PDB file of C-alpha atoms in Angstrom:
ATOM      1  CA  MET A   1       0.000   0.000   0.000  1.00 91.00           C
ATOM      2  CA  LYS A   2       2.883   2.336   0.823  1.00 92.00           C
ATOM      3  CA  THR A   3       4.253   2.078  -2.743  1.00 94.00           C
ATOM      4  CA  ILE A   4       0.887   2.779  -4.365  1.00 95.00           C
ATOM      5  CA  LYS A   5       0.280   5.761  -2.081  1.00 96.00           C
ATOM      6  CA  CYS A   6       3.713   7.144  -2.945  1.00 96.00           C
ATOM      7  CA  MET A   7       3.157   6.597  -6.660  1.00 96.00           C
ATOM      8  CA  MET A   8      -0.207   8.349  -6.437  1.00 97.00           C
ATOM      9  CA  ASP A   9       1.506  11.293  -4.715  1.00 97.00           C
ATOM     10  CA  HIS A  10       3.892  11.342  -7.668  1.00 97.00           C
ATOM     11  CA  LEU A  11       0.918  11.397 -10.065  1.00 97.00           C
ATOM     12  CA  TYR A  12      -0.600  14.448  -8.334  1.00 97.00           C
ATOM     13  CA  TRP A  13       2.794  16.178  -8.345  1.00 97.00           C
ATOM     14  CA  ALA A  14       3.502  15.358 -12.004  1.00 97.00           C
ATOM     15  CA  ASP A  15       0.020  16.439 -13.130  1.00 97.00           C
ATOM     16  CA  GLU A  16       0.528  19.761 -11.341  1.00 97.00           C
ATOM     17  CA  ARG A  17       3.956  20.303 -12.925  1.00 96.00           C
ATOM     18  CA  ILE A  18       2.574  19.649 -16.407  1.00 96.00           C
ATOM     19  CA  LEU A  19      -0.311  22.042 -15.836  1.00 96.00           C
ATOM     20  CA  HIS A  20       2.064  24.704 -14.564  1.00 95.00           C
ATOM     21  CA  ALA A  21       4.318  24.309 -17.625  1.00 93.00           C
ATOM     22  CA  LEU A  22       1.319  24.635 -19.943  1.00 93.00           C
ATOM     23  CA  GLU A  23       0.128  27.744 -18.114  1.00 92.00           C
ATOM     24  CA  GLU A  24       3.597  29.310 -18.103  1.00 90.00           C
ATOM     25  CA  GLY A  25       3.986  28.630 -21.822  1.00 86.00           C
ATOM     26  CA  GLU A  26       0.504  30.009 -22.486  1.00 85.00           C
ATOM     27  CA  ILE A  27      -0.138  26.983 -24.676  1.00 85.00           C
ATOM     28  CA  LYS A  28      -3.172  27.266 -26.948  1.00 84.00           C
ATOM     29  CA  ASN A  29      -2.516  24.244 -29.195  1.00 89.00           C
ATOM     30  CA  LYS A  30      -5.892  22.489 -29.346  1.00 91.00           C
ATOM     31  CA  GLU A  31      -4.427  19.020 -29.964  1.00 92.00           C
ATOM     32  CA  LEU A  32      -2.124  19.358 -26.981  1.00 93.00           C
ATOM     33  CA  LEU A  33      -4.958  20.554 -24.750  1.00 94.00           C
ATOM     34  CA  LYS A  34      -7.056  17.641 -26.001  1.00 95.00           C
ATOM     35  CA  LEU A  35      -4.304  15.227 -24.899  1.00 96.00           C
ATOM     36  CA  VAL A  36      -4.009  16.864 -21.472  1.00 96.00           C
ATOM     37  CA  ARG A  37      -7.776  16.712 -21.051  1.00 96.00           C
ATOM     38  CA  HIS A  38      -7.656  13.029 -22.054  1.00 96.00           C
ATOM     39  CA  VAL A  39      -5.348  12.280 -19.113  1.00 97.00           C
ATOM     40  CA  ALA A  40      -7.688  14.044 -16.695  1.00 97.00           C
ATOM     41  CA  VAL A  41     -10.782  12.304 -18.041  1.00 96.00           C
ATOM     42  CA  ALA A  42      -9.091   8.883 -18.019  1.00 97.00           C
ATOM     43  CA  GLU A  43      -8.345   9.409 -14.320  1.00 97.00           C
ATOM     44  CA  GLN A  44     -12.049  10.149 -13.807  1.00 97.00           C
ATOM     45  CA  VAL A  45     -13.119   7.081 -15.794  1.00 97.00           C
ATOM     46  CA  TRP A  46     -10.999   4.716 -13.714  1.00 97.00           C
ATOM     47  CA  LEU A  47     -12.036   6.304 -10.421  1.00 97.00           C
ATOM     48  CA  SER A  48     -15.668   5.936 -11.413  1.00 96.00           C
ATOM     49  CA  ARG A  49     -15.086   2.241 -12.078  1.00 97.00           C
ATOM     50  CA  LEU A  50     -13.285   1.795  -8.762  1.00 97.00           C
ATOM     51  CA  GLN A  51     -16.305   3.357  -7.062  1.00 96.00           C
ATOM     52  CA  GLY A  52     -18.638   0.893  -8.795  1.00 94.00           C
ATOM     53  CA  LYS A  53     -20.159   3.525 -11.057  1.00 93.00           C
ATOM     54  CA  GLY A  54     -20.480   3.534 -14.811  1.00 86.00           C
ATOM     55  CA  SER A  55     -18.136   5.507 -17.013  1.00 89.00           C
ATOM     56  CA  THR A  56     -20.047   5.847 -20.279  1.00 84.00           C
ATOM     57  CA  GLN A  57     -20.829   9.507 -19.501  1.00 87.00           C
ATOM     58  CA  TYR A  58     -17.175  10.388 -20.066  1.00 89.00           C
ATOM     59  CA  SER A  59     -15.790  11.330 -23.467  1.00 88.00           C
ATOM     60  CA  LEU A  60     -12.088  10.536 -23.544  1.00 92.00           C
ATOM     61  CA  TRP A  61     -11.069  12.489 -26.646  1.00 90.00           C
ATOM     62  CA  GLU A  62     -13.077  15.700 -26.584  1.00 88.00           C
ATOM     63  CA  GLU A  63     -11.522  19.056 -27.407  1.00 87.00           C
ATOM     64  CA  ALA A  64     -10.811  21.466 -24.592  1.00 83.00           C
ATOM     65  CA  GLU A  65     -11.030  25.182 -25.088  1.00 73.00           C
ATOM     66  CA  GLU A  66      -9.209  26.327 -21.989  1.00 88.00           C
ATOM     67  CA  LEU A  67      -6.659  25.010 -19.566  1.00 93.00           C
ATOM     68  CA  ALA A  68      -8.528  26.315 -16.514  1.00 94.00           C
ATOM     69  CA  SER A  69     -11.294  23.734 -16.888  1.00 94.00           C
ATOM     70  CA  ILE A  70      -8.694  20.962 -17.277  1.00 96.00           C
ATOM     71  CA  ARG A  71      -6.923  22.176 -14.138  1.00 97.00           C
ATOM     72  CA  THR A  72     -10.211  21.934 -12.248  1.00 96.00           C
ATOM     73  CA  MET A  73     -10.628  18.334 -13.412  1.00 96.00           C
ATOM     74  CA  PHE A  74      -7.127  17.412 -12.209  1.00 97.00           C
ATOM     75  CA  GLU A  75      -7.695  19.107  -8.847  1.00 97.00           C
ATOM     76  CA  GLN A  76     -10.981  17.260  -8.340  1.00 97.00           C
ATOM     77  CA  ASN A  77      -9.352  13.994  -9.413  1.00 97.00           C
ATOM     78  CA  ALA A  78      -6.536  14.418  -6.881  1.00 98.00           C
ATOM     79  CA  GLU A  79      -9.005  15.154  -4.091  1.00 98.00           C
ATOM     80  CA  GLN A  80     -11.214  12.173  -4.955  1.00 97.00           C
ATOM     81  CA  TYR A  81      -8.291   9.763  -5.410  1.00 98.00           C
ATOM     82  CA  ARG A  82      -6.793  10.875  -2.077  1.00 98.00           C
ATOM     83  CA  THR A  83     -10.104  10.113  -0.388  1.00 97.00           C
ATOM     84  CA  TYR A  84     -10.391   6.764  -2.163  1.00 98.00           C
ATOM     85  CA  ILE A  85      -6.805   5.726  -1.361  1.00 97.00           C
ATOM     86  CA  ALA A  86      -7.122   6.844   2.279  1.00 96.00           C
ATOM     87  CA  GLY A  87     -10.036   4.442   2.722  1.00 96.00           C
ATOM     88  CA  LEU A  88      -8.359   1.555   0.891  1.00 96.00           C
ATOM     89  CA  GLU A  89      -6.895  -1.380   2.812  1.00 95.00           C
ATOM     90  CA  GLU A  90      -4.004  -3.480   1.516  1.00 95.00           C
ATOM     91  CA  SER A  91      -6.304  -6.505   1.402  1.00 96.00           C
ATOM     92  CA  GLU A  92      -8.620  -4.683  -1.006  1.00 97.00           C
ATOM     93  CA  LEU A  93      -5.958  -4.253  -3.705  1.00 98.00           C
ATOM     94  CA  ASP A  94      -6.710  -7.695  -5.115  1.00 97.00           C
ATOM     95  CA  VAL A  95     -10.490  -7.261  -5.142  1.00 98.00           C
ATOM     96  CA  MET A  96     -11.819  -7.692  -8.653  1.00 98.00           C
ATOM     97  CA  ILE A  97     -13.861  -4.843 -10.126  1.00 97.00           C
ATOM     98  CA  ASP A  98     -16.504  -5.547 -12.763  1.00 97.00           C
ATOM     99  CA  TYR A  99     -16.934  -2.743 -15.272  1.00 96.00           C
ATOM    100  CA  THR A 100     -17.749  -2.020 -18.884  1.00 94.00           C
ATOM    101  CA  ASN A 101     -15.248  -0.130 -21.022  1.00 92.00           C
ATOM    102  CA  GLN A 102     -16.156   2.888 -23.148  1.00 90.00           C
ATOM    103  CA  SER A 103     -17.107   0.566 -26.029  1.00 90.00           C
ATOM    104  CA  GLY A 104     -19.503  -1.439 -23.862  1.00 91.00           C
ATOM    105  CA  VAL A 105     -17.265  -4.508 -23.457  1.00 95.00           C
ATOM    106  CA  PRO A 106     -17.372  -6.043 -19.955  1.00 96.00           C
ATOM    107  CA  PHE A 107     -14.129  -6.602 -18.031  1.00 97.00           C
ATOM    108  CA  GLN A 108     -12.971  -7.618 -14.583  1.00 97.00           C
ATOM    109  CA  THR A 109      -9.743  -6.136 -13.214  1.00 98.00           C
ATOM    110  CA  SER A 110      -8.169  -5.917  -9.756  1.00 98.00           C
ATOM    111  CA  VAL A 111      -8.054  -2.639  -7.857  1.00 98.00           C
ATOM    112  CA  ARG A 112      -4.241  -2.926  -7.907  1.00 98.00           C
ATOM    113  CA  ASP A 113      -4.122  -3.231 -11.705  1.00 98.00           C
ATOM    114  CA  ILE A 114      -6.567  -0.370 -12.190  1.00 98.00           C
ATOM    115  CA  LEU A 115      -4.454   1.915 -10.012  1.00 98.00           C
ATOM    116  CA  LEU A 116      -1.315   0.872 -11.878  1.00 97.00           C
ATOM    117  CA  GLN A 117      -3.095   1.633 -15.163  1.00 98.00           C
ATOM    118  CA  VAL A 118      -3.943   5.124 -13.934  1.00 98.00           C
ATOM    119  CA  LEU A 119      -0.332   5.698 -12.873  1.00 97.00           C
ATOM    120  CA  LEU A 120       1.297   4.355 -16.028  1.00 97.00           C
ATOM    121  CA  HIS A 121      -1.226   5.855 -18.450  1.00 97.00           C
ATOM    122  CA  GLY A 122      -0.621   9.315 -17.031  1.00 96.00           C
ATOM    123  CA  GLN A 123       3.144   8.941 -17.170  1.00 96.00           C
ATOM    124  CA  TYR A 124       3.003   7.762 -20.778  1.00 96.00           C
ATOM    125  CA  HIS A 125       0.972  10.771 -21.862  1.00 96.00           C
ATOM    126  CA  ARG A 126       3.021  13.231 -19.803  1.00 96.00           C
ATOM    127  CA  GLY A 127       5.966  12.155 -21.966  1.00 96.00           C
ATOM    128  CA  GLN A 128       3.949  12.944 -25.074  1.00 96.00           C
ATOM    129  CA  ILE A 129       2.915  16.288 -23.596  1.00 96.00           C
ATOM    130  CA  ASN A 130       6.539  17.171 -22.865  1.00 95.00           C
ATOM    131  CA  ARG A 131       7.490  16.341 -26.450  1.00 95.00           C
ATOM    132  CA  ALA A 132       4.677  18.573 -27.696  1.00 93.00           C
ATOM    133  CA  LEU A 133       5.865  21.366 -25.395  1.00 92.00           C
ATOM    134  CA  ARG A 134       9.294  21.171 -26.990  1.00 91.00           C
ATOM    135  CA  ILE A 135       7.702  21.369 -30.466  1.00 89.00           C
ATOM    136  CA  GLU A 136       5.772  24.438 -29.276  1.00 86.00           C
ATOM    137  CA  SER A 137       9.136  25.960 -28.256  1.00 83.00           C
ATOM    138  CA  ALA A 138       8.149  25.729 -24.605  1.00 84.00           C
ATOM    139  CA  GLU A 139      10.309  24.181 -21.937  1.00 86.00           C
ATOM    140  CA  PRO A 140       9.482  20.546 -21.116  1.00 91.00           C
ATOM    141  CA  VAL A 141       9.057  19.840 -17.421  1.00 95.00           C
ATOM    142  CA  GLN A 142      10.826  17.173 -15.372  1.00 96.00           C
ATOM    143  CA  VAL A 143       8.206  14.661 -14.194  1.00 97.00           C
ATOM    144  CA  ASP A 144      10.367  11.574 -13.585  1.00 96.00           C
ATOM    145  CA  TYR A 145       9.623   9.676 -10.407  1.00 96.00           C
ATOM    146  CA  ILE A 146      13.222  10.021  -9.193  1.00 96.00           C
ATOM    147  CA  THR A 147      12.940  13.821  -9.304  1.00 96.00           C
ATOM    148  CA  PHE A 148       9.835  13.578  -7.122  1.00 97.00           C
ATOM    149  CA  ALA A 149      11.529  11.105  -4.755  1.00 95.00           C
ATOM    150  CA  ARG A 150      14.525  13.399  -4.292  1.00 96.00           C
ATOM    151  CA  LEU A 151      12.196  16.140  -3.064  1.00 94.00           C
ATOM    152  CA  LYS A 152      10.802  14.041  -0.230  1.00 83.00           C
TER     153      LYS A 152
END
């Protein structure tokens, strides 16, 4: 449980650093904002599934007009994940969750694997976002786990 909690803290930290870099660079690139929004919405989708709720109301690849609304999503995600993780016992990590994906296909996945998906999915896309920042002539931001760990 300690490792997952620490990795989730890294996720909140990395999300915040990416948002800050986008704000500082005054990025308006619609495709880049769409990708950032995708990360936020994917976090919501998986949390909804962990909570036993449906996720079909979420649109994973919708355009975003402004960064402020994406920031709000990330802030709400962090708050809700912190609450979820705080109430989670080690023994619950292997509980299987039944859910339907965005295409309506049923799956069953452990809480542990869902949380790892959230963590790894975000890291993957943060790499893409950093590459896009460089293309936009903005400064990429360091979001590696080791950088986070050195700050603790």
